[in-house]
mmCIF file of C-alpha atoms and ligand atoms in Angstrom:
data_model
loop_
_atom_site.group_PDB
_atom_site.id
_atom_site.type_symbol
_atom_site.label_atom_id
_atom_site.label_comp_id
_atom_site.label_asym_id
_atom_site.label_seq_id
_atom_site.Cartn_x
_atom_site.Cartn_y
_atom_site.Cartn_z
ATOM 1 C CA MET A 26 -0.031 0.026 -0.188
ATOM 2 C CA ILE A 27 2.813 2.331 0.919
ATOM 3 C CA VAL A 28 4.467 1.529 -2.223
ATOM 4 C CA VAL A 29 1.516 2.338 -4.222
ATOM 5 C CA LEU A 30 0.833 5.520 -2.534
ATOM 6 C CA THR A 31 4.529 6.634 -3.096
ATOM 7 C CA VAL A 32 4.187 5.911 -6.710
ATOM 8 C CA VAL A 33 0.776 7.582 -6.880
ATOM 9 C CA MET A 34 2.457 10.766 -5.233
ATOM 10 C CA ALA A 35 5.603 10.543 -7.276
ATOM 11 C CA VAL A 36 3.316 10.523 -10.431
ATOM 12 C CA ILE A 37 1.240 13.814 -9.135
ATOM 13 C CA LEU A 38 4.238 15.458 -7.989
ATOM 14 C CA GLY A 39 6.130 14.598 -11.189
ATOM 15 C CA GLY A 40 3.160 16.156 -13.025
ATOM 16 C CA CYS A 41 3.307 19.358 -11.214
ATOM 17 C CA HIS A 42 7.059 19.757 -11.285
ATOM 18 C CA ASN A 43 8.011 22.432 -13.674
ATOM 19 C CA ASP A 44 10.802 20.586 -15.770
ATOM 20 C CA SER A 45 11.321 20.988 -19.240
ATOM 21 C CA SER A 46 9.974 17.810 -20.388
ATOM 22 C CA ASN A 47 6.449 18.305 -19.503
ATOM 23 C CA THR A 48 6.043 22.172 -20.100
ATOM 24 C CA THR A 49 5.528 23.918 -23.313
ATOM 25 C CA LYS A 50 8.930 25.695 -23.169
ATOM 26 C CA ALA A 51 12.135 24.413 -24.820
ATOM 27 C CA LYS A 52 14.781 22.501 -22.851
ATOM 28 C CA TYR A 53 17.526 24.424 -24.453
ATOM 29 C CA ILE A 54 16.694 28.228 -25.292
ATOM 30 C CA PHE A 55 18.762 30.523 -27.368
ATOM 31 C CA LEU A 56 17.985 34.117 -27.352
ATOM 32 C CA MET A 57 20.221 36.021 -29.820
ATOM 33 C CA ILE A 58 19.999 39.664 -29.698
ATOM 34 C CA GLY A 59 21.653 41.884 -32.462
ATOM 35 C CA ASP A 60 22.043 45.266 -30.449
ATOM 36 C CA GLY A 61 20.704 47.925 -33.044
ATOM 37 C CA MET A 62 20.030 45.266 -35.646
ATOM 38 C CA GLY A 63 17.232 46.436 -38.040
ATOM 39 C CA HIS A 64 15.530 44.831 -41.040
ATOM 40 C CA SER A 65 18.143 47.003 -43.450
ATOM 41 C CA HIS A 66 20.986 45.826 -41.747
ATOM 42 C CA ILE A 67 20.206 42.389 -42.741
ATOM 43 C CA ASP A 68 19.420 43.581 -46.473
ATOM 44 C CA ILE A 69 22.449 45.363 -46.819
ATOM 45 C CA THR A 70 24.768 42.369 -45.470
ATOM 46 C CA GLU A 71 22.882 39.882 -47.731
ATOM 47 C CA SER A 72 23.548 42.233 -50.628
ATOM 48 C CA TYR A 73 27.178 42.140 -49.663
ATOM 49 C CA ILE A 74 27.307 38.465 -49.480
ATOM 50 C CA SER A 75 25.326 37.980 -52.587
ATOM 51 C CA SER A 76 28.010 40.081 -54.608
ATOM 52 C CA LYS A 77 30.659 37.912 -53.040
ATOM 53 C CA ALA A 78 28.916 34.978 -54.883
ATOM 54 C CA GLY A 79 28.613 37.091 -58.161
ATOM 55 C CA LYS A 80 24.970 37.797 -57.748
ATOM 56 C CA LEU A 81 22.706 40.933 -57.051
ATOM 57 C CA GLY A 82 20.711 39.165 -54.354
ATOM 58 C CA GLY A 83 19.737 35.772 -53.344
ATOM 59 C CA GLU A 84 22.434 34.861 -50.949
ATOM 60 C CA GLN A 85 21.116 34.463 -47.160
ATOM 61 C CA LEU A 86 22.423 34.604 -43.575
ATOM 62 C CA THR A 87 21.650 31.624 -41.437
ATOM 63 C CA MET A 88 19.103 33.638 -39.366
ATOM 64 C CA THR A 89 17.017 34.477 -42.296
ATOM 65 C CA LYS A 90 16.932 30.828 -43.350
ATOM 66 C CA PHE A 91 14.804 30.332 -40.224
ATOM 67 C CA PRO A 92 11.306 29.090 -40.813
ATOM 68 C CA PHE A 93 9.554 31.813 -38.818
ATOM 69 C CA TYR A 94 9.661 35.417 -39.352
ATOM 70 C CA GLY A 95 8.016 38.078 -37.337
ATOM 71 C CA THR A 96 8.674 42.008 -36.684
ATOM 72 C CA CYS A 97 8.713 43.561 -33.227
ATOM 73 C CA SER A 98 8.036 46.806 -31.827
ATOM 74 C CA THR A 99 10.353 48.526 -29.521
ATOM 75 C CA TYR A 100 9.187 51.749 -28.034
ATOM 76 C CA CYS A 101 9.714 52.137 -24.359
ATOM 77 C CA GLU A 102 7.238 53.558 -21.492
ATOM 78 C CA ASP A 103 8.193 57.263 -21.996
ATOM 79 C CA GLN A 104 10.101 57.621 -25.335
ATOM 80 C CA THR A 105 8.937 56.595 -29.048
ATOM 81 C CA ILE A 106 12.753 55.712 -29.797
ATOM 82 C CA THR A 107 14.233 53.455 -26.967
ATOM 83 C CA CYS A 108 17.699 52.590 -25.635
ATOM 84 C CA SER A 109 19.105 48.969 -24.901
ATOM 85 C CA ALA A 110 18.645 49.453 -21.141
ATOM 86 C CA ALA A 111 14.887 49.957 -21.634
ATOM 87 C CA ALA A 112 14.580 47.597 -24.527
ATOM 88 C CA GLY A 113 16.689 44.904 -22.755
ATOM 89 C CA THR A 114 14.475 45.113 -19.564
ATOM 90 C CA ALA A 115 11.269 44.725 -21.763
ATOM 91 C CA ILE A 116 12.798 41.808 -23.544
ATOM 92 C CA ALA A 117 14.189 40.180 -20.144
ATOM 93 C CA CYS A 118 11.394 41.049 -17.803
ATOM 94 C CA GLY A 119 8.223 41.383 -20.140
ATOM 95 C CA GLN A 120 7.340 44.993 -18.995
ATOM 96 C CA LYS A 121 8.047 48.233 -20.741
ATOM 97 C CA THR A 122 9.962 50.702 -18.442
ATOM 98 C CA CYS A 123 11.558 54.208 -18.822
ATOM 99 C CA TYR A 124 14.315 55.219 -20.783
ATOM 100 C CA SER A 125 17.848 54.029 -19.275
ATOM 101 C CA ARG A 126 16.413 51.997 -16.690
ATOM 102 C CA ILE A 127 17.750 48.436 -16.062
ATOM 103 C CA GLY A 128 15.824 45.689 -14.863
ATOM 104 C CA CYS A 129 13.416 48.069 -12.937
ATOM 105 C CA ASP A 130 10.200 49.975 -13.556
ATOM 106 C CA LYS A 131 9.673 53.639 -13.586
ATOM 107 C CA ASN A 132 9.478 53.613 -9.861
ATOM 108 C CA TYR A 133 12.909 51.844 -9.764
ATOM 109 C CA ASN A 134 10.932 48.717 -8.601
ATOM 110 C CA ARG A 135 12.915 45.471 -9.280
ATOM 111 C CA LEU A 136 11.270 43.372 -12.200
ATOM 112 C CA GLU A 137 12.159 39.708 -12.806
ATOM 113 C CA SER A 138 14.184 38.864 -15.675
ATOM 114 C CA MET A 139 13.365 35.590 -17.512
ATOM 115 C CA ALA A 140 16.902 34.429 -16.472
ATOM 116 C CA TYR A 141 16.015 34.327 -12.768
ATOM 117 C CA LYS A 142 12.665 32.517 -13.630
ATOM 118 C CA LEU A 143 14.387 30.184 -15.703
ATOM 119 C CA LYS A 144 17.035 29.361 -12.884
ATOM 120 C CA GLU A 145 14.365 28.845 -10.417
ATOM 121 C CA ASP A 146 13.030 26.291 -12.957
ATOM 122 C CA GLY A 147 16.159 24.397 -13.174
ATOM 123 C CA TYR A 148 17.887 25.890 -16.004
ATOM 124 C CA LYS A 149 21.518 26.770 -16.372
ATOM 125 C CA ILE A 150 22.185 30.311 -17.275
ATOM 126 C CA GLY A 151 24.620 31.591 -19.953
ATOM 127 C CA LEU A 152 24.910 35.327 -20.621
ATOM 128 C CA LEU A 153 27.111 36.391 -23.551
ATOM 129 C CA SER A 154 27.939 39.287 -25.475
ATOM 130 C CA SER A 155 30.757 40.623 -27.614
ATOM 131 C CA VAL A 156 30.970 43.990 -25.674
ATOM 132 C CA PRO A 157 31.395 44.221 -21.873
ATOM 133 C CA ILE A 158 29.423 42.221 -19.547
ATOM 134 C CA ASN A 159 27.924 45.110 -17.773
ATOM 135 C CA GLN A 160 26.785 46.837 -20.899
ATOM 136 C CA ALA A 161 22.780 47.350 -20.872
ATOM 137 C CA THR A 162 21.840 44.380 -22.902
ATOM 138 C CA PRO A 163 23.483 41.526 -20.574
ATOM 139 C CA ALA A 164 22.891 43.904 -17.498
ATOM 140 C CA ALA A 165 19.159 43.688 -18.064
ATOM 141 C CA PHE A 166 19.056 39.957 -17.566
ATOM 142 C CA TYR A 167 20.818 40.130 -14.326
ATOM 143 C CA ALA A 168 20.830 43.573 -12.614
ATOM 144 C CA CYS A 169 18.514 46.274 -11.449
ATOM 145 C CA ALA A 170 19.887 49.781 -12.014
ATOM 146 C CA LYS A 171 18.679 53.317 -12.070
ATOM 147 C CA ASN A 172 21.586 54.323 -14.506
ATOM 148 C CA ARG A 173 22.867 52.107 -17.181
ATOM 149 C CA TYR A 174 26.245 53.621 -16.909
ATOM 150 C CA ASP A 175 26.900 52.701 -13.290
ATOM 151 C CA GLY A 176 29.136 49.894 -14.618
ATOM 152 C CA TYR A 177 30.624 49.065 -11.297
ATOM 153 C CA GLU A 178 27.238 48.889 -9.475
ATOM 154 C CA ILE A 179 26.100 46.892 -12.049
ATOM 155 C CA ILE A 180 28.915 44.281 -12.099
ATOM 156 C CA ARG A 181 28.543 43.908 -8.261
ATOM 157 C CA GLN A 182 25.237 42.489 -8.933
ATOM 158 C CA ILE A 183 26.312 39.430 -10.612
ATOM 159 C CA PRO A 184 27.174 37.197 -7.657
ATOM 160 C CA GLN A 185 23.544 37.344 -6.569
ATOM 161 C CA SER A 186 22.138 35.892 -9.626
ATOM 162 C CA GLY A 187 24.282 32.811 -9.192
ATOM 163 C CA PHE A 188 24.190 32.517 -13.269
ATOM 164 C CA GLU A 189 26.517 29.717 -14.300
ATOM 165 C CA PHE A 190 28.376 31.416 -17.308
ATOM 166 C CA ILE A 191 28.897 35.108 -18.068
ATOM 167 C CA GLY A 192 31.213 35.928 -21.018
ATOM 168 C CA GLY A 193 31.924 39.243 -23.012
ATOM 169 C CA SER A 194 34.802 41.325 -24.312
ATOM 170 C CA GLY A 195 35.771 42.626 -20.646
ATOM 171 C CA ILE A 196 34.315 44.536 -17.875
ATOM 172 C CA GLU A 197 33.348 48.419 -18.042
ATOM 173 C CA GLU A 198 34.578 50.469 -14.972
ATOM 174 C CA MET A 199 36.860 48.041 -13.218
ATOM 175 C CA TYR A 200 37.564 50.333 -10.565
ATOM 176 C CA GLY A 201 34.105 52.182 -9.718
ATOM 177 C CA LYS A 202 33.726 55.934 -9.928
ATOM 178 C CA ASP A 203 35.892 56.730 -7.204
ATOM 179 C CA GLY A 204 38.561 54.530 -8.076
ATOM 180 C CA ASP A 205 39.565 53.289 -4.731
ATOM 181 C CA GLN A 206 37.163 50.280 -4.477
ATOM 182 C CA LEU A 207 38.098 46.711 -5.122
ATOM 183 C CA LYS A 208 38.875 45.882 -8.703
ATOM 184 C CA ALA A 209 35.746 44.453 -10.262
ATOM 185 C CA ASP A 210 37.360 41.110 -11.163
ATOM 186 C CA LYS A 211 38.747 40.736 -7.831
ATOM 187 C CA TYR A 212 35.531 41.394 -6.195
ATOM 188 C CA LEU A 213 33.788 38.893 -8.323
ATOM 189 C CA GLU A 214 36.516 36.294 -7.490
ATOM 190 C CA GLN A 215 36.094 37.033 -3.848
ATOM 191 C CA MET A 216 32.196 36.179 -4.298
ATOM 192 C CA GLY A 217 32.936 32.800 -5.782
ATOM 193 C CA TYR A 218 33.473 33.250 -9.489
ATOM 194 C CA GLU A 219 36.254 32.173 -11.597
ATOM 195 C CA VAL A 220 37.256 35.295 -13.649
ATOM 196 C CA CYS A 221 39.078 34.240 -16.879
ATOM 197 C CA PHE A 222 40.931 36.217 -19.506
ATOM 198 C CA GLY A 223 41.326 34.514 -22.717
ATOM 199 C CA GLU A 224 40.577 30.918 -23.780
ATOM 200 C CA ASP A 225 43.616 29.252 -22.118
ATOM 201 C CA GLU A 226 42.784 30.556 -18.691
ATOM 202 C CA PHE A 227 39.070 29.313 -19.295
ATOM 203 C CA ARG A 228 40.221 25.662 -19.965
ATOM 204 C CA GLU A 229 42.500 25.621 -17.286
ATOM 205 C CA VAL A 230 39.513 25.961 -14.600
ATOM 206 C CA ALA A 231 36.213 25.175 -16.868
ATOM 207 C CA ASP A 232 36.038 21.511 -15.519
ATOM 208 C CA THR A 233 36.291 22.338 -11.872
ATOM 209 C CA CYS A 234 34.536 25.600 -11.207
ATOM 210 C CA GLU A 235 30.602 26.135 -10.966
ATOM 211 C CA ARG A 236 30.498 29.724 -12.005
ATOM 212 C CA ILE A 237 32.849 31.396 -14.476
ATOM 213 C CA ILE A 238 33.290 34.887 -16.169
ATOM 214 C CA LEU A 239 34.963 34.920 -19.374
ATOM 215 C CA CYS A 240 36.518 38.142 -20.789
ATOM 216 C CA GLN A 241 38.785 38.507 -23.848
ATOM 217 C CA SER A 242 42.584 38.372 -22.876
ATOM 218 C CA LYS A 243 43.459 41.835 -23.641
ATOM 219 C CA SER A 244 40.731 43.385 -21.656
ATOM 220 C CA ARG A 245 42.508 42.237 -18.308
ATOM 221 C CA ASP A 246 43.644 45.707 -17.273
ATOM 222 C CA ARG A 247 41.719 48.088 -19.589
ATOM 223 C CA GLU A 248 39.415 51.061 -18.884
ATOM 224 C CA PRO A 249 36.293 51.550 -20.587
ATOM 225 C CA SER A 250 37.677 54.488 -22.607
ATOM 226 C CA SER A 251 40.150 52.323 -24.373
ATOM 227 C CA TYR A 252 37.436 50.094 -25.951
ATOM 228 C CA THR A 253 37.362 51.684 -29.440
ATOM 229 C CA LEU A 254 35.422 50.997 -32.488
ATOM 230 C CA GLU A 255 38.273 49.575 -34.220
ATOM 231 C CA ASP A 256 38.362 47.113 -31.244
ATOM 232 C CA ALA A 257 34.817 46.150 -32.363
ATOM 233 C CA GLU A 258 35.804 45.718 -36.048
ATOM 234 C CA GLU A 259 39.057 43.892 -35.430
ATOM 235 C CA ALA A 260 39.391 40.299 -34.675
ATOM 236 C CA THR A 261 39.669 39.504 -31.150
ATOM 237 C CA ASP A 262 41.206 36.487 -29.321
ATOM 238 C CA MET A 263 37.840 34.710 -29.141
ATOM 239 C CA SER A 264 34.865 35.323 -31.660
ATOM 240 C CA LEU A 265 31.360 35.529 -30.552
ATOM 241 C CA ALA A 266 30.875 32.142 -32.213
ATOM 242 C CA THR A 267 33.883 30.725 -30.465
ATOM 243 C CA MET A 268 32.424 32.050 -27.114
ATOM 244 C CA LEU A 269 29.104 30.526 -27.787
ATOM 245 C CA LYS A 270 30.539 27.149 -28.307
ATOM 246 C CA MET A 271 32.532 27.463 -25.016
ATOM 247 C CA ALA A 272 29.555 28.553 -23.036
ATOM 248 C CA ILE A 273 27.370 25.568 -24.503
ATOM 249 C CA GLY A 274 30.292 23.279 -23.637
ATOM 250 C CA TYR A 275 30.303 24.682 -20.179
ATOM 251 C CA LEU A 276 26.675 24.430 -19.339
ATOM 252 C CA GLY A 277 26.467 21.029 -20.946
ATOM 253 C CA GLU A 278 23.370 19.063 -22.128
ATOM 254 C CA ASP A 279 22.299 17.166 -19.135
ATOM 255 C CA SER A 280 20.236 20.124 -17.627
ATOM 256 C CA PRO A 281 18.284 22.563 -19.504
ATOM 257 C CA PHE A 282 19.773 25.971 -20.292
ATOM 258 C CA PHE A 283 19.031 29.394 -21.421
ATOM 259 C CA ILE A 284 21.592 31.461 -23.451
ATOM 260 C CA MET A 285 21.224 35.144 -24.175
ATOM 261 C CA CYS A 286 23.929 35.762 -26.758
ATOM 262 C CA GLU A 287 24.412 39.493 -27.921
ATOM 263 C CA GLY A 288 26.124 41.003 -30.839
ATOM 264 C CA GLY A 289 26.705 44.171 -29.173
ATOM 265 C CA GLU A 290 29.111 46.193 -31.610
ATOM 266 C CA ILE A 291 26.437 46.158 -34.325
ATOM 267 C CA ASP A 292 25.105 49.137 -32.386
ATOM 268 C CA TRP A 293 28.467 50.718 -31.861
ATOM 269 C CA VAL A 294 29.464 50.825 -35.478
ATOM 270 C CA ALA A 295 25.952 51.687 -36.570
ATOM 271 C CA HIS A 296 26.102 54.731 -34.271
ATOM 272 C CA ALA A 297 29.265 55.875 -36.065
ATOM 273 C CA ASN A 298 27.536 55.221 -39.569
ATOM 274 C CA LEU A 299 30.486 52.861 -40.466
ATOM 275 C CA THR A 300 29.098 50.673 -43.473
ATOM 276 C CA MET A 301 31.896 47.980 -43.846
ATOM 277 C CA PRO A 302 32.462 47.380 -40.060
ATOM 278 C CA LEU A 303 28.332 47.176 -39.673
ATOM 279 C CA ILE A 304 28.406 44.282 -42.341
ATOM 280 C CA LYS A 305 31.277 42.516 -40.644
ATOM 281 C CA SER A 306 29.476 42.883 -37.303
ATOM 282 C CA ILE A 307 26.365 41.199 -38.711
ATOM 283 C CA ILE A 308 28.259 38.451 -40.377
ATOM 284 C CA LYS A 309 30.027 37.783 -37.046
ATOM 285 C CA PHE A 310 26.674 37.641 -35.291
ATOM 286 C CA ASP A 311 25.273 35.335 -37.833
ATOM 287 C CA GLU A 312 28.511 33.027 -37.322
ATOM 288 C CA ALA A 313 27.313 32.763 -33.486
ATOM 289 C CA ILE A 314 23.666 32.058 -34.739
ATOM 290 C CA ALA A 315 25.021 29.286 -36.683
ATOM 291 C CA VAL A 316 26.779 27.654 -33.716
ATOM 292 C CA ALA A 317 23.556 27.840 -31.996
ATOM 293 C CA TYR A 318 21.797 26.289 -35.209
ATOM 294 C CA GLU A 319 24.265 23.356 -35.239
ATOM 295 C CA PHE A 320 23.187 22.604 -31.488
ATOM 296 C CA TYR A 321 19.579 22.681 -32.757
ATOM 297 C CA LYS A 322 20.169 20.317 -35.383
ATOM 298 C CA LYS A 323 21.342 17.683 -32.860
ATOM 299 C CA HIS A 324 18.166 18.453 -30.395
ATOM 300 C CA PRO A 325 15.561 19.677 -32.654
ATOM 301 C CA GLU A 326 12.590 18.602 -30.522
ATOM 302 C CA GLU A 327 13.894 20.285 -27.562
ATOM 303 C CA THR A 328 15.677 23.501 -28.731
ATOM 304 C CA ILE A 329 14.421 27.020 -29.712
ATOM 305 C CA ILE A 330 16.461 29.929 -31.143
ATOM 306 C CA VAL A 331 15.221 33.305 -31.306
ATOM 307 C CA VAL A 332 16.962 35.938 -32.882
ATOM 308 C CA THR A 333 15.922 39.570 -32.743
ATOM 309 C CA ALA A 334 17.012 42.929 -31.674
ATOM 310 C CA ASP A 335 16.501 45.555 -29.074
ATOM 311 C CA HIS A 336 16.030 48.788 -31.364
ATOM 312 C CA GLU A 337 17.232 49.868 -34.703
ATOM 313 C CA THR A 338 20.356 51.925 -34.863
ATOM 314 C CA GLY A 339 21.521 54.595 -37.779
ATOM 315 C CA GLY A 340 18.468 54.337 -39.958
ATOM 316 C CA ILE A 341 20.665 52.587 -42.714
ATOM 317 C CA THR A 342 19.188 52.055 -46.230
ATOM 318 C CA LEU A 343 20.453 50.023 -49.065
ATOM 319 C CA GLY A 344 20.245 52.904 -51.595
ATOM 320 C CA GLN A 345 21.077 56.735 -51.307
ATOM 321 C CA GLY A 346 20.766 59.206 -54.353
ATOM 322 C CA ASP A 347 18.561 60.922 -56.427
ATOM 323 C CA SER A 348 18.894 59.177 -59.916
ATOM 324 C CA TRP A 349 18.677 55.905 -61.668
ATOM 325 C CA SER A 350 22.210 55.923 -62.107
ATOM 326 C CA ASP A 351 22.556 55.359 -58.175
ATOM 327 C CA THR A 352 20.816 51.943 -58.209
ATOM 328 C CA TYR A 353 23.761 49.571 -58.618
ATOM 329 C CA ILE A 354 25.691 48.924 -55.247
ATOM 330 C CA ASP A 355 29.424 47.966 -56.300
ATOM 331 C CA TRP A 356 30.432 46.126 -53.180
ATOM 332 C CA GLU A 357 33.876 45.238 -54.708
ATOM 333 C CA LYS A 358 34.566 48.796 -55.382
ATOM 334 C CA ILE A 359 33.219 49.955 -51.894
ATOM 335 C CA GLU A 360 35.272 47.219 -50.058
ATOM 336 C CA GLU A 361 38.434 48.280 -51.722
ATOM 337 C CA ARG A 362 37.909 51.902 -51.120
ATOM 338 C CA TRP A 363 37.279 50.905 -47.505
ATOM 339 C CA LYS A 364 40.650 49.399 -47.248
ATOM 340 C CA GLN A 365 42.244 52.684 -48.447
ATOM 341 C CA GLU A 366 40.095 55.037 -46.256
ATOM 342 C CA LYS A 367 39.038 53.193 -43.125
ATOM 343 C CA GLY A 368 41.615 55.283 -41.020
ATOM 344 C CA LYS A 369 40.307 58.476 -42.288
ATOM 345 C CA CYS A 370 36.431 57.505 -41.806
ATOM 346 C CA TYR A 371 37.039 56.367 -38.127
ATOM 347 C CA LYS A 372 38.114 59.664 -37.108
ATOM 348 C CA ASP A 373 36.282 62.000 -39.487
ATOM 349 C CA ALA A 374 32.522 61.910 -39.904
ATOM 350 C CA THR A 375 32.738 64.267 -42.624
ATOM 351 C CA ALA A 376 34.928 61.807 -44.780
ATOM 352 C CA ASN A 377 32.900 58.839 -43.673
ATOM 353 C CA ARG A 378 29.749 60.702 -45.089
ATOM 354 C CA GLU A 379 31.267 61.017 -48.308
ATOM 355 C CA PHE A 380 32.305 57.402 -48.304
ATOM 356 C CA ASN A 381 28.550 56.494 -47.472
ATOM 357 C CA LYS A 382 27.446 58.725 -50.295
ATOM 358 C CA ASP A 383 29.424 57.391 -52.979
ATOM 359 C CA ALA A 384 28.670 53.948 -51.985
ATOM 360 C CA HIS A 385 24.907 54.763 -52.149
ATOM 361 C CA ILE A 386 24.202 53.715 -48.543
ATOM 362 C CA GLY A 387 21.974 55.768 -46.768
ATOM 363 C CA TRP A 388 22.082 56.671 -43.010
ATOM 364 C CA THR A 389 19.407 58.907 -41.270
ATOM 365 C CA THR A 390 20.915 59.316 -37.962
ATOM 366 C CA SER A 391 23.705 58.735 -35.543
ATOM 367 C CA TYR A 392 21.219 57.360 -33.018
ATOM 368 C CA HIS A 393 18.661 54.906 -32.703
ATOM 369 C CA THR A 394 15.460 54.814 -34.575
ATOM 370 C CA GLY A 395 11.818 53.814 -33.519
ATOM 371 C CA GLY A 396 11.328 51.378 -36.460
ATOM 372 C CA THR A 397 10.262 47.466 -35.728
ATOM 373 C CA VAL A 398 12.992 44.829 -35.660
ATOM 374 C CA PRO A 399 13.051 41.573 -37.179
ATOM 375 C CA VAL A 400 12.502 38.241 -35.413
ATOM 376 C CA TYR A 401 13.584 34.889 -36.673
ATOM 377 C CA SER A 402 13.003 31.748 -34.997
ATOM 378 C CA ILE A 403 13.174 28.072 -35.298
ATOM 379 C CA GLY A 404 12.445 24.919 -33.127
ATOM 380 C CA LYS A 405 10.031 24.287 -30.312
ATOM 381 C CA GLY A 406 7.391 26.930 -29.932
ATOM 382 C CA ALA A 407 9.033 29.150 -32.525
ATOM 383 C CA GLU A 408 5.860 29.537 -34.499
ATOM 384 C CA LYS A 409 4.840 31.868 -31.638
ATOM 385 C CA PHE A 410 7.054 34.424 -32.768
ATOM 386 C CA SER A 411 5.942 34.784 -36.446
ATOM 387 C CA GLY A 412 3.989 37.896 -37.296
ATOM 388 C CA ARG A 413 3.512 41.300 -35.468
ATOM 389 C CA ILE A 414 4.511 41.014 -31.747
ATOM 390 C CA ASP A 415 5.909 43.694 -28.898
ATOM 391 C CA ASN A 416 8.994 43.130 -27.176
ATOM 392 C CA THR A 417 7.295 42.613 -24.026
ATOM 393 C CA GLU A 418 5.736 39.293 -25.310
ATOM 394 C CA ILE A 419 9.096 37.657 -25.860
ATOM 395 C CA ARG A 420 9.495 36.722 -22.298
ATOM 396 C CA GLY A 421 6.093 34.763 -21.871
ATOM 397 C CA LYS A 422 6.630 33.114 -25.246
ATOM 398 C CA LEU A 423 9.897 31.784 -24.218
ATOM 399 C CA LEU A 424 8.729 30.415 -20.953
ATOM 400 C CA GLY A 425 5.855 28.795 -22.371
ATOM 401 C CA GLU A 426 3.352 31.003 -20.600
HETATM 402 ZN ZN1 ZN B 506 22.904 52.264 -29.138
#
């Protein structure tokens, strides 16, 4: 009798237990965020890769081959045109907030990011970015801050999350604003994280530690001001794709996981209206998406990949000019000229404007725009992301609510 009761209880409890096998959410969740990546950024990159194949169009990035396509509104609570902090919060927490807020509402009440909810449900958590780990997008998934630029205060909130893997180019504001506080990486180590700079250090400790922070090796002693646009364009010691492979390997396949992976420099180069670096940043982000897609192919029934953006940056268009003779975009010529003039274009906005004009690439702003952003998805529950959605719906759809 006791045995029978135990079995019955186990079935009832098992039925109630919120594990990934009996809910509508996927066991393995990839949320890929191209910071500032609008529809046109994709069009331009596909035009470029088509030209490499000797065509005017038709070549596709991995993300645009996904079966479900939607478009997502991005406005925040008090502005038509949002920022990465408010938009990241809307995505992570499922609620609109005011400009610049991270993980809190307009009255500074903490909101619950989906990463915390999933951790509670037994998921391992990985947050990854190609820019510093305390920039607005990753921060929206672990921190609560009035000001997105309080880098040191944001980084100090990582330990309370207990998230297993946090990776990025480095840490912004290593020493805090008054400069005499404990260096951020030392603080994180004191609080139980292994902080690794570069792949070699990561390999040494990855098998034995429970929580890890991964940064590019050259970022060890750098201050935020030393991150430059050239850094974003130039190859770093680990690409975003490589770091995503490391995150997947670290989290393992035994327990469910959630990975947020951000192509962060897309926004940086778009702010500066740099056409060729923009294309390269989209390609690098797509290479990371291809890593997630390889994982999906091994576990198609249990995996979801959602690719979107927090907002659009730059108002870029494939075409600029006022006559029919401006309708051919000669990528070979543009790339050749970029090699000659990139040094000048990085420093001089006028020279860069001239470059873009001759390339027939239009940019309307050095800031964000209020346009909708694309959503590409594949896998378990991916159909929910097709059609018109709002950024506050992403959390609930991923959580299977
Ligand atoms: Zn931006």
